[in-house]
Amino acid sequence: MKNVIELISERITAAIEQATGQKAAAMVTPATDSKFGDYQSNGAFALAKQLKNNPRQLAEKVVAALQIDDICLPPEIAGAGFINLRLKPEFVAENLLRIAANPNLDIEKTSNPQTVVVDFSGPNIAKQMHVGHLRSTILGDCICNMLGFIGHDVKRQNHIGDWGKQFGMLCALYDRKCIEMGRQGKTLNASETLSDIEAFYREAQQLCNTDKEFDQEAREAIAGLHSGSQVWLARWEEIVSYSREHYEKIYEKLRVGLSDLHVRGESEYRDKLADVVNDLKQKKDSQGNPLAVESDGAICVFPDGFKTKEGNPMPFIIQKTDGAFLYATTDLAALRYRINELKADRIIYVTDARQKLHFEMLFAVARKAGWINDNIKLDHITFGSVLGEDGKPLKTRSGENVKLKDLLDEAVKRAKAVVEEKNPELSADEKEKIANAVGIGAVKYADYSNNRTSDYIFSFDKMLAMEGNTAPYMQYAYARVKSIGRKAEQKGINVENEINSVKTPNLTEPAELALAKHLIKYGQSINTALSDLRPNFLTNYLYELAQEFSGFYNACPVLEDTPARPTRLLLCDLTAKTIRHGLENLLGIEVVKQM
RNA sequence: GCGCCCGUAGCUCAAUUGGAUAGAGCGUCGGUCUACGGAACCGAAGGUUACAGGUUCGAAUCCUGUCGGGCGCACCA
């Protein structure tokens, strides 16, 4: 189904052209108030200004030329020149059947499929995943789901922090522990040794400061890693692979579509870094100067328009005075790989807003170097912080970052307590499953439903509430629809047959029509969410859908033996399918049949 | 100091990117129900969109300034 806004826009644009000879935007949006209809066109205002006409008179001309009676009731002109449109029930009914007949809910694929690289999550190997990784991980995942669903070729990239100075000391400590175990005639149990990777990190750091011998070993380790020593690389690989297990468990818990297939960490680019620097040294700007120059001992690129706090040109440092490379260098190498090897048309970076300057400079340097042309779109998708109830960044009482695992476990635990209370007769297995879906879903949904650019206050009580725009409310709405189906089967109604028997949905009740109108807007909501990569548009849509369903549910008994029943069963079925698709396929939140 | 983001109901947040009378949820107050899950639904009250100017048919949204908050600004990521 072509989305309704586009369909109406085409007609109005054509009418404008016919009435005035001008090509102008129809500016169709959903009506600001349902009393005005379903959609409105504000195109007459802009054009009237341009032509120095009266907008109301212009709107009248446009409406006179408008051919839209297959979609809408007769258009109305209101106020200073709004064109108000109300969908014909027949049009709504027809589209309802198309959604029912199409496994993808009749959502149109993009006419311009692209290869889109999405860089998200990117945990640091030497740390457990904490609350700071939550937003990037799930926002990125949702963006991938939405892009993939409308037909783009999505390449997920997990740019993990698996290379750098800290691995010298980690490998050295790991090596010591292996040797120690060997002396005792035992084998080191890697998963146990590294279970608390941060404690391991702290221990190594401590030793560096207090134990000169260890510090020396750490230097040897880092030198060994850089020169490709098999022994040290083996140690490094063990550490990396065991930490990966940790966050793969988290991804599984979160139902995020990341696996080892998507990992392409900093270490993958280590052989390309010198080349990046050399290339930038050789490239010349328009004045014939090399792009990369030495400044205070470091190799830097100075993209235009960036200043330090002293007011000097701001460097993008790609090689430190001591010869080491930085994350800027790695990001440049990764960007080149994504363009040249992955053939990206677009690259989306999902990291917090604090890295804005870094990405602005990265993009500027890449363009200056000619690595990307104007057809390639680079996006830095920023987001705000997760705050505690006190309005400050969420920390534990002792001031540490909250571990993602602890946070999710707590959410599931609280959800379980609610299930125990509300539905004690369910089996232990079912309770477990529901608690998991509700707890994890609540955390994710709360994040998605906030505007990603602002900070938000993390509150278990709010996100687990049954009221309002929350995961449990949505999951409950789904469970309630599904229970109608169960009830119907108990009464001996063959639901599938009855739904298939609907040749023309009969949308006579206002609540039926309102629900149906909302159902056919699903594709539009995905487009809107994608245009700015903001999942909260999608959660808004789903919440409104659940509310429309509630209205319908109260007003229209479904299971009574009346001619209205087949259409009502169809509406229930499509509501369930839409909620499930939105929650599971796009947001990655599990639905349950009962809760 | 410079740059970026932000300031919307008592609280937590929206507002489809410049559209009509700024919307939800929580909390408060009042109501509904012998139907399919009351874990529901309906209604009321609550606003000078931080403040002051400006742009235009029209501003929470764009511009300027002020105040308040967050973040960032040369070798960490």
XYZ file of C-alpha atoms (C1' of nucleotides) in Angstrom:
672
model
C 0.000 0.000 0.000
C 1.283 3.359 -0.932
C 1.031 5.428 2.186
C -1.989 7.631 2.344
C -0.120 10.914 2.754
C 1.826 10.304 -0.435
C -1.288 9.291 -2.259
C -3.150 12.409 -1.234
C -0.117 14.607 -1.859
C 0.110 13.429 -5.453
C -3.503 14.280 -6.092
C -3.241 17.714 -4.533
C -0.011 18.546 -6.303
C -1.689 17.645 -9.558
C -4.690 19.809 -8.690
C -2.449 22.739 -7.804
C -0.716 22.433 -11.122
C -3.975 22.272 -12.980
C -5.436 25.241 -11.108
C -2.410 27.522 -11.143
C 0.157 26.076 -13.496
C 2.579 25.946 -10.555
C 4.417 22.975 -9.117
C 4.138 23.272 -5.358
C 4.325 21.041 -2.305
C 0.940 19.825 -1.106
C 2.122 19.800 2.534
C -0.170 17.038 3.685
C -0.074 16.016 7.342
C -2.419 14.164 9.651
C -5.112 16.545 10.844
C -4.247 18.398 14.015
C -7.684 17.610 15.393
C -10.014 14.801 14.378
C -12.885 17.262 14.044
C -11.080 18.661 10.994
C -10.944 15.256 9.363
C -8.129 12.779 8.877
C -5.592 14.716 6.859
C -4.990 18.329 6.000
C -3.136 20.110 3.252
C -1.437 23.410 4.026
C -0.059 23.836 0.541
C -2.290 26.773 -0.306
C -0.566 29.027 2.239
C 2.916 28.749 0.871
C 1.810 29.060 -2.723
C -0.491 31.991 -2.021
C 2.407 33.824 -0.466
C 4.553 33.131 -3.488
C 1.848 34.227 -5.918
C 0.688 37.015 -3.627
C -2.815 35.576 -3.679
C -5.465 35.039 -1.069
C -4.831 31.550 0.341
C -8.486 30.776 0.880
C -9.397 31.592 -2.713
C -6.430 29.587 -3.915
C -7.533 26.627 -1.805
C -10.960 26.851 -3.404
C -9.460 26.716 -6.871
C -7.338 23.732 -5.905
C -10.288 21.878 -4.443
C -12.302 22.566 -7.592
C -9.586 20.880 -9.638
C -8.985 18.095 -7.137
C -9.881 14.561 -8.169
C -9.851 12.508 -5.029
C -13.345 11.044 -4.642
C -12.004 7.494 -4.755
C -10.059 8.173 -1.539
C -11.846 10.902 0.357
C -15.228 12.371 1.070
C -15.722 15.825 -0.501
C -12.871 18.047 0.744
C -13.632 21.020 2.932
C -11.907 24.347 3.141
C -11.500 25.824 6.586
C -9.916 28.792 8.267
C -7.554 30.847 6.196
C -7.018 28.115 3.621
C -6.676 24.664 5.126
C -7.925 21.854 2.938
C -9.427 19.203 5.164
C -9.792 15.641 4.021
C -11.713 12.724 5.424
C -11.080 9.201 4.178
C -13.963 7.305 2.626
C -14.909 4.250 4.640
C -14.792 2.221 1.408
C -11.185 3.275 0.845
C -10.265 2.331 4.399
C -12.035 -0.999 4.070
C -10.269 -1.843 0.854
C -6.857 -1.154 2.382
C -7.721 -3.182 5.422
C -8.191 -6.215 3.191
C -4.886 -5.592 1.487
C -3.102 -5.505 4.839
C -4.815 -8.726 5.801
C -3.777 -10.400 2.570
C -0.143 -9.346 2.739
C 2.359 -11.019 5.074
C 4.268 -7.738 5.496
C 1.155 -5.834 6.477
C 1.227 -4.362 2.981
C 4.017 -1.921 3.781
C 5.676 -0.604 0.662
C 9.398 -1.170 0.240
C 11.656 1.788 -0.429
C 12.029 2.842 -4.037
C 15.678 3.610 -3.407
C 17.317 0.687 -1.619
C 20.733 1.528 -0.237
C 23.575 -0.179 1.518
C 23.498 1.284 4.990
C 26.222 0.662 7.535
C 25.092 1.140 11.106
C 27.809 1.453 13.731
C 26.399 0.860 17.170
C 26.867 -0.674 20.616
C 30.675 -0.757 20.486
C 31.459 -1.883 24.028
C 34.950 -1.782 25.393
C 36.358 -5.257 25.893
C 38.086 -4.338 29.113
C 34.858 -3.302 30.772
C 31.526 -4.912 31.464
C 28.663 -3.443 29.543
C 27.029 -0.762 31.626
C 24.036 1.500 31.354
C 26.002 3.827 29.077
C 25.894 1.167 26.357
C 22.149 0.654 26.558
C 20.937 3.410 24.273
C 23.434 2.914 21.480
C 22.795 -0.820 21.511
C 19.020 -0.757 21.338
C 18.564 2.418 19.294
C 21.015 1.088 16.757
C 19.247 -2.236 16.638
C 15.855 -0.635 16.083
C 17.239 1.591 13.338
C 18.644 -1.501 11.619
C 15.326 -3.312 11.939
C 13.369 -0.447 10.442
C 15.805 0.152 7.593
C 15.927 -3.546 6.802
C 12.183 -3.880 6.880
C 11.613 -1.252 4.218
C 14.174 -2.862 1.988
C 17.626 -1.438 2.635
C 20.702 -3.634 2.784
C 21.778 -3.101 6.383
C 25.310 -3.863 7.539
C 25.543 -3.932 11.312
C 28.976 -3.058 12.613
C 29.965 -3.604 16.204
C 33.104 -1.505 16.513
C 34.296 -2.959 19.788
C 37.231 -1.583 21.753
C 39.554 -4.562 21.511
C 42.874 -2.882 20.826
C 44.923 -0.267 22.578
C 47.364 0.445 25.313
C 45.391 -1.225 28.074
C 45.778 -4.636 26.474
C 49.459 -4.675 27.370
C 48.746 -4.882 31.063
C 45.734 -7.152 30.627
C 47.749 -9.656 28.635
C 50.613 -9.425 31.111
C 48.335 -10.156 34.053
C 46.642 -12.964 32.188
C 50.020 -14.416 31.356
C 51.070 -14.284 34.999
C 47.923 -16.073 36.077
C 48.410 -18.771 33.476
C 51.963 -19.368 34.602
C 50.888 -19.441 38.230
C 48.234 -22.045 37.499
C 50.737 -24.045 35.476
C 53.033 -24.155 38.492
C 50.215 -25.646 40.496
C 49.685 -28.217 37.790
C 46.290 -26.787 36.820
C 44.848 -25.114 33.763
C 43.576 -21.583 33.964
C 39.811 -21.309 33.830
C 39.434 -18.323 31.563
C 35.741 -17.663 32.010
C 36.163 -17.609 35.779
C 39.309 -15.516 35.738
C 37.703 -12.945 33.495
C 34.168 -13.126 34.841
C 34.625 -9.756 36.444
C 36.638 -8.106 33.734
C 36.680 -4.813 35.539
C 38.190 -6.264 38.692
C 40.749 -7.866 36.440
C 41.403 -4.486 34.832
C 41.785 -2.797 38.211
C 44.156 -5.475 39.412
C 46.329 -4.955 36.362
C 46.261 -1.206 36.792
C 47.216 -1.543 40.438
C 50.145 -3.775 39.563
C 51.370 -1.326 36.945
C 51.597 1.329 39.615
C 53.171 -0.767 42.330
C 55.139 -3.522 40.659
C 58.004 -2.363 38.452
C 58.572 -5.837 37.118
C 54.952 -6.103 36.087
C 55.032 -2.710 34.445
C 57.955 -3.930 32.382
C 56.050 -7.081 31.424
C 53.110 -4.959 30.331
C 55.392 -2.928 28.075
C 56.791 -6.091 26.597
C 53.285 -7.361 26.035
C 52.170 -4.264 24.180
C 55.331 -4.282 22.092
C 54.749 -7.957 21.409
C 51.182 -7.323 20.310
C 52.270 -4.559 17.977
C 55.016 -6.628 16.423
C 52.704 -9.597 15.959
C 54.145 -11.949 18.584
C 52.191 -15.207 18.417
C 52.473 -15.757 22.150
C 51.042 -12.392 23.095
C 48.425 -12.483 20.392
C 47.223 -15.795 21.781
C 46.811 -14.251 25.239
C 45.012 -11.265 23.726
C 42.677 -13.485 21.787
C 41.696 -15.422 24.885
C 40.843 -12.243 26.724
C 38.852 -10.900 23.793
C 36.954 -14.083 23.186
C 35.933 -14.495 26.818
C 34.756 -10.920 27.094
C 32.764 -11.362 23.969
C 30.865 -14.141 25.630
C 29.828 -11.683 28.298
C 28.255 -9.198 25.977
C 26.795 -11.744 23.647
C 24.774 -12.895 26.637
C 23.588 -9.335 27.137
C 22.640 -9.040 23.471
C 20.651 -12.212 23.744
C 18.853 -10.933 26.822
C 18.101 -7.685 25.039
C 16.983 -9.473 21.869
C 19.396 -7.371 19.895
C 20.476 -8.648 16.500
C 24.208 -8.552 17.098
C 26.451 -11.588 16.982
C 30.087 -12.338 16.231
C 29.198 -11.872 12.562
C 28.859 -8.145 13.155
C 31.954 -7.646 15.257
C 34.586 -5.662 13.511
C 36.595 -4.126 16.291
C 39.412 -1.641 16.430
C 41.958 -4.432 16.128
C 40.760 -5.231 12.624
C 42.087 -1.912 11.408
C 45.465 -2.003 13.136
C 47.360 -2.752 9.938
C 45.710 0.097 8.078
C 46.527 2.934 10.461
C 49.947 3.822 9.117
C 48.483 3.848 5.644
C 45.733 6.237 6.700
C 48.345 8.651 8.054
C 50.565 8.325 4.989
C 47.695 8.880 2.646
C 46.709 12.055 4.445
C 50.306 13.252 4.428
C 50.492 12.791 0.673
C 47.144 14.323 -0.187
C 47.271 18.055 -0.863
C 44.669 20.689 -0.178
C 43.687 23.416 -2.670
C 46.737 25.490 -1.689
C 49.016 22.539 -2.294
C 49.722 21.890 1.379
C 49.614 18.344 2.742
C 46.411 17.522 4.606
C 48.293 15.933 7.479
C 51.063 17.961 9.030
C 53.184 17.830 12.139
C 52.145 20.147 14.931
C 53.713 20.084 18.394
C 55.113 16.684 17.540
C 51.755 15.131 16.623
C 50.468 14.422 13.128
C 47.261 16.378 12.594
C 44.706 17.347 10.015
C 43.142 20.772 10.389
C 39.674 20.714 8.875
C 38.137 24.135 8.228
C 35.938 25.822 10.753
C 37.048 24.179 13.992
C 38.691 26.145 16.767
C 40.310 25.291 20.087
C 39.477 27.218 23.219
C 42.441 29.471 22.539
C 40.929 30.310 19.171
C 43.521 28.430 17.146
C 42.656 25.988 14.379
C 41.650 22.704 15.986
C 43.649 19.628 15.085
C 42.226 16.215 14.332
C 45.103 14.232 15.751
C 45.836 11.038 13.883
C 49.210 10.152 15.350
C 50.553 11.059 18.740
C 54.020 12.443 19.483
C 55.102 8.992 20.655
C 54.058 7.502 17.323
C 50.908 5.790 18.618
C 47.634 5.998 16.711
C 44.339 7.105 18.218
C 40.690 6.353 17.862
C 40.516 9.116 15.268
C 42.880 7.100 13.111
C 40.908 3.921 13.640
C 37.658 5.670 12.810
C 39.157 6.963 9.579
C 40.356 3.490 8.676
C 36.944 2.031 9.505
C 35.232 4.671 7.432
C 37.396 3.848 4.449
C 36.686 0.155 4.867
C 32.961 0.796 4.982
C 33.051 2.857 1.821
C 35.486 0.752 -0.166
C 34.737 -2.792 0.996
C 31.197 -2.660 2.294
C 30.156 -0.240 -0.478
C 28.144 1.883 1.896
C 25.780 4.513 0.510
C 25.175 5.719 3.998
C 26.876 5.292 7.356
C 25.020 5.828 10.597
C 26.960 6.183 13.843
C 24.934 5.723 16.996
C 26.881 7.210 19.894
C 26.110 9.673 22.628
C 25.965 13.392 21.991
C 29.302 14.086 23.643
C 31.119 12.715 20.631
C 29.491 15.187 18.282
C 32.597 17.255 17.697
C 34.669 14.165 17.018
C 32.300 12.986 14.308
C 31.950 16.414 12.748
C 35.709 16.510 12.398
C 35.918 12.914 11.231
C 33.397 13.582 8.471
C 35.117 16.833 7.523
C 38.489 15.104 7.249
C 37.079 12.228 5.225
C 35.471 14.656 2.790
C 38.588 16.766 2.596
C 40.594 13.657 1.765
C 38.131 12.795 -0.978
C 37.346 9.409 0.563
C 33.682 10.108 0.370
C 31.732 11.977 -2.242
C 28.574 14.004 -1.921
C 26.364 11.013 -2.682
C 27.367 9.311 0.521
C 25.419 10.258 3.576
C 27.085 10.296 6.962
C 24.925 10.553 10.051
C 25.838 10.863 13.648
C 22.778 9.831 15.602
C 23.172 11.280 19.046
C 21.269 10.586 22.209
C 21.083 11.905 25.739
C 22.114 10.297 28.992
C 20.236 7.915 31.243
C 19.751 9.719 34.540
C 18.935 8.521 38.042
C 15.952 9.749 40.043
C 18.144 12.593 41.278
C 18.535 13.910 37.746
C 22.233 13.025 37.609
C 23.775 10.317 35.418
C 22.666 6.935 36.707
C 25.227 5.431 39.104
C 25.243 2.859 41.863
C 25.261 4.068 45.446
C 29.014 3.662 45.520
C 29.289 5.879 42.467
C 30.073 3.244 39.856
C 28.438 2.728 36.504
C 25.396 0.498 36.755
C 26.137 -2.803 35.039
C 23.712 -3.602 32.293
C 23.341 -7.145 33.536
C 22.338 -5.984 37.023
C 19.911 -3.464 35.604
C 18.182 -6.024 33.402
C 18.103 -8.649 36.147
C 16.456 -6.151 38.458
C 13.844 -5.274 35.824
C 13.003 -8.952 35.328
C 12.864 -9.522 39.066
C 10.402 -6.677 39.532
C 8.304 -7.823 36.591
C 8.212 -11.274 38.101
C 6.888 -9.940 41.394
C 4.036 -8.265 39.491
C 3.200 -11.444 37.574
C 3.215 -13.475 40.797
C 0.779 -11.028 42.316
C -1.580 -10.630 39.361
C -1.579 -14.102 37.941
C -0.439 -16.629 40.545
C -2.105 -19.586 38.843
C 0.273 -19.592 35.862
C 2.992 -22.221 35.737
C 6.473 -21.334 36.916
C 7.763 -21.590 33.357
C 5.171 -19.215 32.036
C 5.766 -16.735 34.834
C 9.454 -16.796 34.061
C 8.854 -16.217 30.379
C 6.401 -13.396 30.984
C 8.632 -11.717 33.569
C 11.465 -11.794 31.102
C 9.408 -10.327 28.255
C 7.898 -7.637 30.456
C 11.054 -6.688 32.371
C 13.376 -6.423 29.389
C 10.622 -4.965 27.241
C 9.967 -2.259 29.816
C 13.578 -1.110 29.842
C 13.770 -1.008 26.064
C 10.389 0.572 25.500
C 11.065 3.327 28.026
C 14.194 4.213 26.111
C 12.556 4.121 22.702
C 9.535 6.126 23.737
C 11.635 9.068 24.846
C 12.904 11.505 22.309
C 16.407 10.186 21.828
C 18.039 13.605 21.865
C 17.054 14.358 25.437
C 18.244 12.834 28.664
C 15.686 10.762 30.515
C 15.162 9.694 34.078
C 15.328 5.952 34.578
C 12.531 4.681 36.796
C 11.566 1.038 37.201
C 8.203 2.046 38.635
C 7.285 4.173 35.645
C 8.500 1.806 32.965
C 6.790 -1.179 34.569
C 3.499 0.642 35.071
C 0.419 -0.764 33.376
C -0.841 2.732 32.682
C 0.508 5.014 30.058
C 2.872 4.540 27.176
C 4.839 1.576 28.525
C 5.808 -1.900 27.400
C 3.515 -3.656 29.889
C 0.555 -1.627 28.644
C 1.341 -2.571 25.058
C 1.910 -6.194 25.966
C -1.318 -6.221 27.897
C -3.173 -4.746 24.947
C -1.782 -7.560 22.821
C -2.676 -10.245 25.366
C -6.198 -8.895 25.566
C -6.710 -9.036 21.806
C -5.356 -12.556 21.697
C -7.664 -13.653 24.465
C -10.630 -12.686 22.317
C -9.416 -15.157 19.734
C -9.085 -17.882 22.349
C -12.538 -17.155 23.664
C -13.943 -17.332 20.162
C -12.438 -20.757 19.548
C -13.900 -21.944 22.847
C -17.300 -20.848 21.608
C -16.779 -22.905 18.486
C -16.209 -19.966 16.172
C -13.804 -20.708 13.343
C -11.960 -17.412 13.481
C -9.819 -17.945 10.427
C -12.743 -18.891 8.228
C -14.772 -16.020 9.444
C -11.986 -13.501 8.803
C -11.407 -14.937 5.340
C -15.083 -14.650 4.597
C -14.939 -10.850 4.842
C -15.276 -9.491 1.320
C -16.108 -5.935 2.302
C -15.340 -4.866 5.865
C -18.355 -3.218 7.324
C -17.065 -0.149 9.187
C -20.288 1.398 10.375
C -19.490 2.047 14.028
C -17.301 5.132 14.622
C -14.954 3.084 16.794
C -14.529 0.503 14.029
C -13.735 3.142 11.462
C -11.344 4.975 13.772
C -9.435 1.787 14.529
C -9.311 0.841 10.858
C -8.000 4.273 9.893
C -5.257 3.921 12.412
C -4.336 0.437 11.231
C -3.701 1.646 7.691
C -1.297 4.337 8.979
C 1.314 1.893 10.215
C 3.604 2.272 7.214
C 3.451 6.025 7.525
C 4.577 5.854 11.132
C 7.589 3.775 10.157
C 8.522 6.296 7.488
C 8.216 9.135 9.941
C 10.332 7.311 12.502
C 12.940 6.617 9.834
C 13.085 10.099 8.376
C 14.720 11.312 11.551
C 15.749 7.949 12.959
C 13.520 8.431 15.966
C 11.829 5.314 17.314
C 9.584 7.361 19.599
C 7.359 8.033 16.588
C 6.843 4.318 16.323
C 6.074 3.853 20.014
C 3.651 6.777 19.797
C 1.888 5.101 16.915
C 1.628 1.794 18.736
C 0.321 3.474 21.861
C -2.323 5.313 19.872
C -3.233 2.039 18.214
C -3.700 0.385 21.598
C -5.877 3.291 22.683
C -7.981 3.105 19.530
C -8.352 -0.570 20.164
C -9.515 0.066 23.722
C -12.159 2.427 22.426
C -13.316 -0.172 19.945
C -13.187 -2.934 22.535
C -15.465 -1.006 24.859
C -17.884 0.108 22.203
C -18.136 -2.980 20.025
C -18.652 -6.451 21.405
C -16.803 -8.783 19.086
C -18.123 -12.229 19.837
C -21.847 -11.644 19.708
C -23.474 -13.578 16.921
C -24.197 -10.639 14.627
C -23.288 -9.697 11.042
C -20.647 -7.354 12.493
C -18.619 -10.231 13.887
C -16.411 -11.112 10.888
C -15.259 -7.521 10.429
C -14.636 -7.145 14.147
C -12.600 -10.344 14.248
C -10.626 -8.989 11.317
C -9.946 -5.733 13.174
C -8.765 -7.692 16.211
C -6.519 -9.842 14.072
C -4.906 -6.887 12.319
C -4.459 -5.010 15.584
C -2.665 -8.005 17.071
C -0.488 -8.439 13.996
C 0.455 -4.771 13.902
C 1.311 -4.579 17.595
C 3.317 -7.762 17.365
C 5.171 -6.603 14.302
C 6.012 -3.252 15.838
C 7.108 -4.654 19.152
C 8.886 -7.807 18.020
C 10.189 -7.134 14.542
C 11.059 -3.466 14.876
C 11.593 -2.730 18.556
C 12.788 -6.193 19.498
C 10.331 -6.521 22.365
C 8.680 -9.862 22.984
C 4.905 -10.163 23.150
C 3.096 -12.757 25.248
C -0.280 -14.378 24.713
C -1.191 -14.014 28.334
C 0.275 -12.144 31.238
C 36.091 32.399 26.706
C 34.161 29.787 22.215
C 30.919 25.932 20.244
C 26.831 22.432 20.512
C 22.278 20.669 22.926
C 18.342 21.935 26.056
C 14.409 24.916 29.053
C 6.766 22.922 27.415
C 0.909 21.373 33.006
C 2.828 19.987 40.142
C 5.975 15.440 38.057
C 7.762 12.405 33.583
C 7.497 13.306 28.526
C 5.045 14.348 23.266
C 3.983 17.797 19.559
C 5.056 14.091 12.148
C 10.084 19.551 11.470
C 6.385 26.789 10.373
C -0.137 25.309 10.783
C -6.107 25.801 13.374
C -8.046 25.828 20.498
C 0.099 23.141 22.480
C -1.212 16.957 23.588
C -0.448 12.145 26.632
C 0.686 9.425 31.187
C 1.367 9.885 36.499
C -0.747 12.525 40.609
C -5.618 15.217 42.012
C -11.070 15.394 41.571
C -15.557 13.291 39.356
C -17.914 9.436 36.564
C -18.741 4.421 33.588
C -19.442 -1.161 33.524
C -24.708 -7.984 34.211
C -20.344 -8.318 26.953
C -14.988 -10.564 24.979
C -9.016 -9.910 30.756
C -11.292 -3.715 35.911
C -4.103 -4.807 34.857
C -9.945 -1.297 31.593
C -12.664 3.027 29.887
C -14.810 8.279 29.956
C -14.577 13.242 31.842
C -12.747 17.689 34.682
C -9.077 20.835 36.581
C -4.144 22.151 35.464
C -0.059 26.472 30.257
C 2.144 33.967 29.031
C 5.883 26.868 25.757
C 12.294 30.303 30.855
C 12.233 35.796 29.636
C 12.409 40.102 26.009
C 12.298 41.570 21.145
C 12.008 40.279 15.812
C 10.674 37.600 10.974
C 4.917 36.465 8.554
C -1.225 35.222 6.983
C 0.490 31.888 11.245
C 6.069 30.552 15.954
C 7.006 25.785 21.276
C 9.467 25.292 16.435
C 13.159 30.195 12.562
C 16.466 34.942 13.915
C 18.712 38.332 17.902
C 19.570 39.206 22.992
C 19.092 37.884 28.337
C 18.708 34.267 32.302
C 19.111 29.106 33.858
C 20.908 23.830 33.028
C 23.896 19.934 30.478
C 27.965 18.588 27.351
C 32.339 19.486 24.529
C 36.801 22.236 23.164
C 45.583 19.198 21.401
C 47.835 13.888 21.762
C 41.678 9.210 26.390
C 37.688 6.633 23.794
